[in-house]
Every structure is written in C-alpha cells, then in structure tokens.
Amino acid sequence: MSKTILTADSTFDMPLEMANELGIEVIPSYVTMDGVTCDDYPELQQETLFDYYERTRTLPRTAAANPDDYIEFFSKYAKDGSAVVHIAKSSETSSCYQNAVIAANSLQNVFVFDSKSISAGSAMTAFLAAKLRDTMPAEELVKRMTEYRDRIYGSFIIEHLQYLHSGGRCSSIALLGANALKLHPCVVFRDGKMCVDRKYQGSFKRCMFNYIDKSLENIEAYDDSSIFVAHTVLDEELVESARKHIENKGYFKKIIVWKAGAAVSVHCGPNTFGMFYVNKPDGEYGEK
C-alpha cells in the first residue's frame, strides 16, 4: 500500500502546531492589505485584519491559491509512489476546490476532497483522515471521509453584519434592520452552502449562550467524542465562559477551541462564535 500524504487548505483553520503533530501539510490562501499581498497562514492574525478594517473601513481582499500554486504544492508530495489526499474548502464558498482539482488533473495520485465546510468543519475531517490514513489506500480513505463529512453539522452566530455588508454578502437594508433590532444571525452549513437559520435578539453575550443551548438541545443525537469551537471573539473571558457552559452539559469528552484563521475571520468580522459536531454514526465511523 502506497503512503498517503494529507494536505489541506489553510481555511481549515487548524493551528500550525496541531497540523504538524498530525502530519498535515497546509497550502495558504492570500490576503491583500494596503496593496501588499501575503499568505493568510500561519502567521497572519485576526487582530491585524480587524485593525486594518477599522483604520481604512475597507475589507482586506482574499484570494484562493491558483492552479499553478496547487501544482507546485502537490508535486512536493505526490512522488515516490505516494498519494496525496487534499482537504479543500467547500466548493460552494470558494474557488479553492476547483483550482485544486485543475491541478490534480495534471498529476497522478492526487485526490481532492470537498469538505463542504470551512474552519473547524474541514478540520474535523482532517482529524479522521490522520487517524485512518495508514490503515487503507487513499481511495478507501476518501470514501470514509465522505461518509464522515456528511454527518458533520456546523453553524455560527455573528455579532455584527458590517463585515458581511462590506464584502457584498449582506444588503444595506438587512444591515440597518439588524443594527436597529439588535439581531444576530445564526448561519448554518447545508450541502456546503451557508444559510441563515434563525436570528437571535438582544445582547451578543446573551444571544451567544442562547445559541449554544438551542444548537445542543438534542445533544444526545451527536457523537460525544468531541465538539469543535472556532471563533473571532475578542473577549477571552467570554470564550472561556462559553467553553465552560458547553462543558457543564456533561456530554462531550473533548471541547477543542481555537481562533478562526485570517481568510475566514475577514469575512465574518470580530465576535463570531461557531460550533461543529458530528451526528452519531449509523456504522463504524465515529471517533470513539
């Protein structure tokens, strides 16, 4: 059986130390500010992006790696008979997947996997792939990843719509209405697309805890091994309070919390809080 190398788009938001520990190679996307383009991973921080927006009232521009970038990246690992399984950002939200597929078509033994998610939703599939990659061929691994991916549920609550509005993802009317009524939308992933599920009203802190409770009201339907939290919340004490709130439910064995990466943060803005977890398996694919 040939060796399988795991790679991922930077928008899976896994901290570099963890990616190194799991043996996952990461290709960055691009962020442009003040006419200067840089990699979004691993060194660019949320705070730099938010400070730029506050200073210029202009969103940093983001761009996916292009097909030539992917060819160069994959070529480093698809050699000596090794296979590459690449975990891509949802094809419904970015050109990352399409560009990676174009590159893979010019190479051998490169498999591009559509995570149908972003941030920790993509990372959850990466965790499973890292666990299984040495036990089966790449083709079988992708099948297992697909079955697992389709059980992942992800959502997030947003404090302000200003960043979405500046990026053309929210109308001026919706922005004004949300500000006037103190509405905070909950966005969910369905078939790789982001859809508004419900809106919470009131202070962001109260709405964030209501969102946690509402999302986990059927908690026993989920795999209890882990829940992932990805966020851009600026108040670290609030993040810790939220983590404890989830912990106090006494269900998940692991609560993994990290900051969302640059390319994700620039679109949702500060004070976004997301959770990703897995529906219980019908078969043997849960991480027990």
mmCIF file of C-alpha atoms in Angstrom:
data_model
loop_
_atom_site.group_PDB
_atom_site.id
_atom_site.type_symbol
_atom_site.label_atom_id
_atom_site.label_comp_id
_atom_site.label_asym_id
_atom_site.label_seq_id
_atom_site.Cartn_x
_atom_site.Cartn_y
_atom_site.Cartn_z
ATOM 1 C CA MET A 1 0.000 0.000 0.000
ATOM 2 C CA SER A 2 1.402 3.374 -1.013
ATOM 3 C CA LYS A 3 1.996 6.103 1.542
ATOM 4 C CA THR A 4 -0.733 8.741 1.847
ATOM 5 C CA ILE A 5 0.163 12.388 2.437
ATOM 6 C CA LEU A 6 -2.586 14.610 3.856
ATOM 7 C CA THR A 7 -2.813 18.233 2.748
ATOM 8 C CA ALA A 8 -5.365 20.950 3.411
ATOM 9 C CA ASP A 9 -6.372 24.470 2.518
ATOM 10 C CA SER A 10 -5.430 26.980 5.195
ATOM 11 C CA THR A 11 -9.121 27.760 5.695
ATOM 12 C CA PHE A 12 -9.443 24.607 7.795
ATOM 13 C CA ASP A 13 -8.004 26.910 10.495
ATOM 14 C CA MET A 14 -6.077 24.233 12.366
ATOM 15 C CA PRO A 15 -3.235 25.760 14.407
ATOM 16 C CA LEU A 16 0.152 25.066 12.855
ATOM 17 C CA GLU A 17 1.421 23.096 15.856
ATOM 18 C CA MET A 18 -1.555 20.733 15.636
ATOM 19 C CA ALA A 19 -1.227 20.357 11.866
ATOM 20 C CA ASN A 20 2.439 19.457 12.319
ATOM 21 C CA GLU A 21 1.580 16.940 15.025
ATOM 22 C CA LEU A 22 -0.963 15.249 12.746
ATOM 23 C CA GLY A 23 1.329 15.384 9.733
ATOM 24 C CA ILE A 24 -0.925 17.609 7.613
ATOM 25 C CA GLU A 25 0.701 19.917 5.060
ATOM 26 C CA VAL A 26 -1.093 23.246 4.518
ATOM 27 C CA ILE A 27 -1.332 25.498 1.463
ATOM 28 C CA PRO A 28 -2.149 29.141 2.242
ATOM 29 C CA SER A 29 -4.613 31.440 0.565
ATOM 30 C CA TYR A 30 -3.829 35.131 0.023
ATOM 31 C CA VAL A 31 -4.791 38.340 1.801
ATOM 32 C CA THR A 32 -4.096 41.820 0.393
ATOM 33 C CA MET A 33 -3.904 44.986 2.535
ATOM 34 C CA ASP A 34 -2.533 48.380 1.511
ATOM 35 C CA GLY A 35 -1.526 46.900 -1.835
ATOM 36 C CA VAL A 36 0.624 44.204 -0.202
ATOM 37 C CA THR A 37 -0.313 40.540 -0.647
ATOM 38 C CA CYS A 38 0.706 37.952 1.928
ATOM 39 C CA ASP A 39 -0.117 34.395 2.935
ATOM 40 C CA ASP A 40 -3.093 34.023 5.251
ATOM 41 C CA TYR A 41 -1.430 31.157 7.149
ATOM 42 C CA PRO A 42 0.123 30.581 9.594
ATOM 43 C CA GLU A 43 1.320 33.957 10.864
ATOM 44 C CA LEU A 44 -1.389 36.459 9.894
ATOM 45 C CA GLN A 45 -3.556 37.197 12.938
ATOM 46 C CA GLN A 46 -7.220 38.178 13.256
ATOM 47 C CA GLU A 47 -6.312 41.371 15.078
ATOM 48 C CA THR A 48 -4.229 42.612 12.138
ATOM 49 C CA LEU A 49 -7.204 42.251 9.815
ATOM 50 C CA PHE A 50 -9.643 43.884 12.211
ATOM 51 C CA ASP A 51 -7.257 46.788 12.844
ATOM 52 C CA TYR A 52 -6.884 47.294 9.097
ATOM 53 C CA TYR A 53 -10.642 47.453 8.621
ATOM 54 C CA GLU A 54 -11.078 49.905 11.489
ATOM 55 C CA ARG A 55 -8.357 52.100 10.004
ATOM 56 C CA THR A 56 -9.459 52.030 6.366
ATOM 57 C CA ARG A 57 -13.137 50.930 6.512
ATOM 58 C CA THR A 58 -12.163 48.584 3.690
ATOM 59 C CA LEU A 59 -12.063 44.811 3.903
ATOM 60 C CA PRO A 60 -8.766 43.108 3.196
ATOM 61 C CA ARG A 61 -9.064 41.250 -0.105
ATOM 62 C CA THR A 62 -8.765 37.472 -0.059
ATOM 63 C CA ALA A 63 -7.900 35.106 -2.901
ATOM 64 C CA ALA A 64 -7.566 31.349 -3.220
ATOM 65 C CA ALA A 65 -4.337 29.711 -4.259
ATOM 66 C CA ASN A 66 -4.322 29.388 -8.046
ATOM 67 C CA PRO A 67 -3.919 26.126 -10.024
ATOM 68 C CA ASP A 68 -0.185 26.704 -10.515
ATOM 69 C CA ASP A 69 0.210 27.137 -6.751
ATOM 70 C CA TYR A 70 -1.554 23.824 -6.210
ATOM 71 C CA ILE A 71 0.545 22.049 -8.854
ATOM 72 C CA GLU A 72 3.743 23.211 -7.170
ATOM 73 C CA PHE A 73 2.370 22.280 -3.748
ATOM 74 C CA PHE A 74 1.089 18.813 -4.678
ATOM 75 C CA SER A 75 4.234 17.996 -6.667
ATOM 76 C CA LYS A 76 6.288 18.135 -3.467
ATOM 77 C CA TYR A 77 4.354 15.189 -2.027
ATOM 78 C CA ALA A 78 2.953 13.160 -4.967
ATOM 79 C CA LYS A 79 6.210 11.406 -5.691
ATOM 80 C CA ASP A 80 7.929 8.099 -4.974
ATOM 81 C CA GLY A 81 4.549 6.395 -5.336
ATOM 82 C CA SER A 82 2.926 8.442 -2.560
ATOM 83 C CA ALA A 83 -0.706 9.512 -2.825
ATOM 84 C CA VAL A 84 -1.992 12.923 -1.787
ATOM 85 C CA VAL A 85 -5.415 13.441 -0.240
ATOM 86 C CA HIS A 86 -6.215 17.153 -0.159
ATOM 87 C CA ILE A 87 -8.935 18.569 2.097
ATOM 88 C CA ALA A 88 -10.402 21.596 0.325
ATOM 89 C CA LYS A 89 -12.631 24.398 1.486
ATOM 90 C CA SER A 90 -16.271 23.960 0.441
ATOM 91 C CA SER A 91 -16.670 24.219 -3.324
ATOM 92 C CA GLU A 92 -19.789 26.339 -2.690
ATOM 93 C CA THR A 93 -17.879 29.108 -0.906
ATOM 94 C CA SER A 94 -14.543 29.413 -2.701
ATOM 95 C CA SER A 95 -12.562 28.547 -5.827
ATOM 96 C CA CYS A 96 -10.054 26.593 -3.704
ATOM 97 C CA TYR A 97 -11.659 23.257 -4.572
ATOM 98 C CA GLN A 98 -11.936 23.965 -8.299
ATOM 99 C CA ASN A 99 -8.344 25.216 -8.520
ATOM 100 C CA ALA A 100 -7.078 22.167 -6.627
ATOM 101 C CA VAL A 101 -8.999 19.845 -8.983
ATOM 102 C CA ILE A 102 -7.466 21.549 -12.026
ATOM 103 C CA ALA A 103 -4.033 20.960 -10.554
ATOM 104 C CA ALA A 104 -4.784 17.366 -9.586
ATOM 105 C CA ASN A 105 -5.877 16.558 -13.135
ATOM 106 C CA SER A 106 -2.336 17.246 -14.332
ATOM 107 C CA LEU A 107 -0.755 14.969 -11.722
ATOM 108 C CA GLN A 108 -1.017 11.370 -10.597
ATOM 109 C CA ASN A 109 -2.282 10.026 -7.280
ATOM 110 C CA VAL A 110 -3.782 13.330 -6.067
ATOM 111 C CA PHE A 111 -7.297 13.137 -4.621
ATOM 112 C CA VAL A 112 -9.136 16.400 -3.881
ATOM 113 C CA PHE A 113 -11.783 16.107 -1.199
ATOM 114 C CA ASP A 114 -14.586 18.696 -0.942
ATOM 115 C CA SER A 115 -15.046 19.243 2.794
ATOM 116 C CA LYS A 116 -18.331 21.082 2.162
ATOM 117 C CA SER A 117 -17.383 23.244 5.112
ATOM 118 C CA ILE A 118 -14.811 25.709 6.363
ATOM 119 C CA SER A 119 -12.800 26.217 9.519
ATOM 120 C CA ALA A 120 -13.247 23.511 12.158
ATOM 121 C CA GLY A 121 -15.765 21.703 9.957
ATOM 122 C CA SER A 122 -12.972 20.964 7.491
ATOM 123 C CA ALA A 123 -10.561 20.227 10.326
ATOM 124 C CA MET A 124 -12.801 17.548 11.791
ATOM 125 C CA THR A 125 -12.480 15.542 8.577
ATOM 126 C CA ALA A 126 -8.727 16.117 8.691
ATOM 127 C CA PHE A 127 -8.602 14.579 12.179
ATOM 128 C CA LEU A 128 -10.379 11.470 10.940
ATOM 129 C CA ALA A 129 -8.142 11.230 7.875
ATOM 130 C CA ALA A 130 -5.000 11.482 10.027
ATOM 131 C CA LYS A 131 -6.300 8.636 12.194
ATOM 132 C CA LEU A 132 -7.063 6.315 9.269
ATOM 133 C CA ARG A 133 -4.553 7.164 6.546
ATOM 134 C CA ASP A 134 -2.056 4.403 7.384
ATOM 135 C CA THR A 135 -4.744 1.713 7.511
ATOM 136 C CA MET A 136 -6.155 1.843 3.976
ATOM 137 C CA PRO A 137 -5.473 3.033 0.413
ATOM 138 C CA ALA A 138 -6.194 6.651 -0.495
ATOM 139 C CA GLU A 139 -9.329 5.777 -2.472
ATOM 140 C CA GLU A 140 -10.865 3.987 0.512
ATOM 141 C CA LEU A 141 -9.804 6.807 2.830
ATOM 142 C CA VAL A 142 -11.701 9.332 0.706
ATOM 143 C CA LYS A 143 -14.816 7.151 0.922
ATOM 144 C CA ARG A 144 -14.558 7.052 4.714
ATOM 145 C CA MET A 145 -14.029 10.817 4.827
ATOM 146 C CA THR A 146 -17.122 11.371 2.682
ATOM 147 C CA GLU A 147 -19.314 9.279 4.963
ATOM 148 C CA TYR A 148 -17.978 11.130 7.991
ATOM 149 C CA ARG A 149 -18.267 14.568 6.358
ATOM 150 C CA ASP A 150 -21.951 14.063 5.681
ATOM 151 C CA ARG A 151 -22.581 13.703 9.415
ATOM 152 C CA ILE A 152 -20.796 16.932 10.385
ATOM 153 C CA TYR A 153 -23.010 19.826 11.438
ATOM 154 C CA GLY A 154 -21.632 23.337 11.673
ATOM 155 C CA SER A 155 -23.075 26.751 12.488
ATOM 156 C CA PHE A 156 -22.039 30.111 13.892
ATOM 157 C CA ILE A 157 -23.574 33.238 15.359
ATOM 158 C CA ILE A 158 -22.405 36.695 14.263
ATOM 159 C CA GLU A 159 -22.482 39.844 16.360
ATOM 160 C CA HIS A 160 -22.284 42.412 13.560
ATOM 161 C CA LEU A 161 -23.154 42.265 9.860
ATOM 162 C CA GLN A 162 -20.796 45.105 8.932
ATOM 163 C CA TYR A 163 -18.076 42.836 7.543
ATOM 164 C CA LEU A 164 -20.577 40.784 5.540
ATOM 165 C CA HIS A 165 -22.044 44.025 4.208
ATOM 166 C CA SER A 166 -18.639 45.395 3.229
ATOM 167 C CA GLY A 167 -17.915 42.132 1.422
ATOM 168 C CA GLY A 168 -21.180 42.300 -0.540
ATOM 169 C CA ARG A 169 -22.782 39.411 1.343
ATOM 170 C CA CYS A 170 -25.387 41.466 3.174
ATOM 171 C CA SER A 171 -27.658 44.265 1.886
ATOM 172 C CA SER A 172 -27.773 47.741 3.406
ATOM 173 C CA ILE A 173 -31.384 47.175 4.423
ATOM 174 C CA ALA A 174 -30.520 43.966 6.240
ATOM 175 C CA LEU A 175 -27.618 45.714 7.970
ATOM 176 C CA LEU A 176 -29.776 48.610 9.150
ATOM 177 C CA GLY A 177 -32.519 46.290 10.347
ATOM 178 C CA ALA A 178 -30.124 44.066 12.260
ATOM 179 C CA ASN A 179 -28.479 47.041 13.943
ATOM 180 C CA ALA A 180 -31.793 48.660 14.877
ATOM 181 C CA LEU A 181 -33.295 45.472 16.312
ATOM 182 C CA LYS A 182 -30.057 44.058 17.789
ATOM 183 C CA LEU A 183 -30.374 40.935 15.682
ATOM 184 C CA HIS A 184 -27.585 38.376 15.465
ATOM 185 C CA PRO A 185 -27.983 35.791 12.691
ATOM 186 C CA CYS A 186 -27.123 32.132 13.081
ATOM 187 C CA VAL A 187 -25.622 30.753 9.880
ATOM 188 C CA VAL A 188 -25.554 27.000 9.188
ATOM 189 C CA PHE A 189 -23.901 24.837 6.553
ATOM 190 C CA ARG A 190 -26.217 22.865 4.296
ATOM 191 C CA ASP A 191 -24.699 20.900 1.414
ATOM 192 C CA GLY A 192 -21.639 23.114 1.560
ATOM 193 C CA LYS A 193 -23.619 26.361 1.402
ATOM 194 C CA MET A 194 -24.036 28.919 4.157
ATOM 195 C CA CYS A 195 -27.672 29.676 5.007
ATOM 196 C CA VAL A 196 -29.264 31.854 7.675
ATOM 197 C CA ASP A 197 -31.071 29.525 10.069
ATOM 198 C CA ARG A 198 -32.533 31.845 12.698
ATOM 199 C CA LYS A 199 -31.897 35.220 14.294
ATOM 200 C CA TYR A 200 -31.274 35.912 17.960
ATOM 201 C CA GLN A 201 -32.218 39.247 19.515
ATOM 202 C CA GLY A 202 -30.564 41.120 22.360
ATOM 203 C CA SER A 203 -27.028 41.488 23.645
ATOM 204 C CA PHE A 204 -24.464 39.362 21.844
ATOM 205 C CA LYS A 205 -23.361 37.656 25.064
ATOM 206 C CA ARG A 206 -26.888 36.540 25.923
ATOM 207 C CA CYS A 207 -27.578 35.506 22.334
ATOM 208 C CA MET A 208 -24.354 33.513 22.164
ATOM 209 C CA PHE A 209 -25.357 31.392 25.161
ATOM 210 C CA ASN A 210 -28.886 31.017 23.778
ATOM 211 C CA TYR A 211 -27.350 29.855 20.506
ATOM 212 C CA ILE A 212 -25.276 27.236 22.337
ATOM 213 C CA ASP A 213 -28.306 25.924 24.210
ATOM 214 C CA LYS A 214 -30.546 25.876 21.143
ATOM 215 C CA SER A 215 -27.921 24.168 18.992
ATOM 216 C CA LEU A 216 -27.287 21.478 21.594
ATOM 217 C CA GLU A 217 -30.839 20.900 22.791
ATOM 218 C CA ASN A 218 -30.783 17.434 21.140
ATOM 219 C CA ILE A 219 -27.260 16.771 22.353
ATOM 220 C CA GLU A 220 -27.658 13.007 22.679
ATOM 221 C CA ALA A 221 -28.063 12.760 18.914
ATOM 222 C CA TYR A 222 -24.402 13.769 18.492
ATOM 223 C CA ASP A 223 -21.189 11.808 18.748
ATOM 224 C CA ASP A 224 -19.919 12.518 22.256
ATOM 225 C CA SER A 225 -16.215 12.251 21.439
ATOM 226 C CA SER A 226 -15.647 15.927 20.618
ATOM 227 C CA ILE A 227 -17.050 19.317 19.737
ATOM 228 C CA PHE A 228 -15.017 21.972 17.954
ATOM 229 C CA VAL A 229 -15.359 25.691 18.591
ATOM 230 C CA ALA A 230 -13.934 28.221 16.124
ATOM 231 C CA HIS A 231 -14.333 31.892 16.924
ATOM 232 C CA THR A 232 -13.278 35.501 16.486
ATOM 233 C CA VAL A 233 -14.483 36.579 19.925
ATOM 234 C CA LEU A 234 -12.239 39.320 21.297
ATOM 235 C CA ASP A 235 -13.085 38.798 24.976
ATOM 236 C CA GLU A 236 -11.097 35.758 26.143
ATOM 237 C CA GLU A 237 -13.116 35.531 29.355
ATOM 238 C CA LEU A 238 -16.305 35.250 27.321
ATOM 239 C CA VAL A 239 -14.789 32.441 25.272
ATOM 240 C CA GLU A 240 -13.827 30.598 28.442
ATOM 241 C CA SER A 241 -17.321 31.108 29.881
ATOM 242 C CA ALA A 242 -18.780 29.628 26.700
ATOM 243 C CA ARG A 243 -16.408 26.674 26.880
ATOM 244 C CA LYS A 244 -17.434 26.000 30.484
ATOM 245 C CA HIS A 245 -21.091 26.333 29.503
ATOM 246 C CA ILE A 246 -20.618 23.530 26.968
ATOM 247 C CA GLU A 247 -18.555 21.525 29.455
ATOM 248 C CA ASN A 248 -21.252 21.808 32.096
ATOM 249 C CA LYS A 249 -23.617 19.906 29.843
ATOM 250 C CA GLY A 250 -21.511 16.891 30.814
ATOM 251 C CA TYR A 251 -21.606 15.282 27.389
ATOM 252 C CA PHE A 252 -18.596 15.867 25.133
ATOM 253 C CA LYS A 253 -15.323 14.182 26.073
ATOM 254 C CA LYS A 254 -13.269 16.857 24.321
ATOM 255 C CA ILE A 255 -14.015 20.530 23.694
ATOM 256 C CA ILE A 256 -11.486 21.868 21.219
ATOM 257 C CA VAL A 257 -11.375 25.661 20.976
ATOM 258 C CA TRP A 258 -9.325 27.777 18.596
ATOM 259 C CA LYS A 259 -9.377 31.111 16.807
ATOM 260 C CA ALA A 260 -10.615 31.178 13.238
ATOM 261 C CA GLY A 261 -7.930 31.847 10.656
ATOM 262 C CA ALA A 262 -7.377 35.008 8.679
ATOM 263 C CA ALA A 263 -9.296 34.229 5.481
ATOM 264 C CA VAL A 264 -12.337 33.150 7.496
ATOM 265 C CA SER A 265 -12.145 35.994 10.020
ATOM 266 C CA VAL A 266 -12.037 38.710 7.377
ATOM 267 C CA HIS A 267 -15.494 37.765 6.106
ATOM 268 C CA CYS A 268 -17.333 37.316 9.392
ATOM 269 C CA GLY A 269 -15.621 40.015 11.451
ATOM 270 C CA PRO A 270 -14.947 40.136 15.183
ATOM 271 C CA ASN A 271 -17.203 38.372 17.674
ATOM 272 C CA THR A 272 -18.338 35.385 15.684
ATOM 273 C CA PHE A 273 -18.747 32.097 17.543
ATOM 274 C CA GLY A 274 -19.123 28.751 15.785
ATOM 275 C CA MET A 275 -19.604 25.114 16.793
ATOM 276 C CA PHE A 276 -19.008 21.948 14.787
ATOM 277 C CA TYR A 277 -20.010 18.471 15.879
ATOM 278 C CA VAL A 278 -20.955 15.118 14.394
ATOM 279 C CA ASN A 279 -24.223 13.224 14.253
ATOM 280 C CA LYS A 280 -23.977 9.733 15.709
ATOM 281 C CA PRO A 281 -22.866 7.211 13.102
ATOM 282 C CA ASP A 282 -25.024 4.540 11.571
ATOM 283 C CA GLY A 283 -21.917 2.388 11.201
ATOM 284 C CA GLU A 284 -18.372 2.325 12.484
ATOM 285 C CA TYR A 285 -17.078 5.759 11.567
ATOM 286 C CA GLY A 286 -17.441 7.649 14.844
ATOM 287 C CA GLU A 287 -14.301 8.556 16.762
ATOM 288 C CA LYS A 288 -14.842 6.519 19.897
#
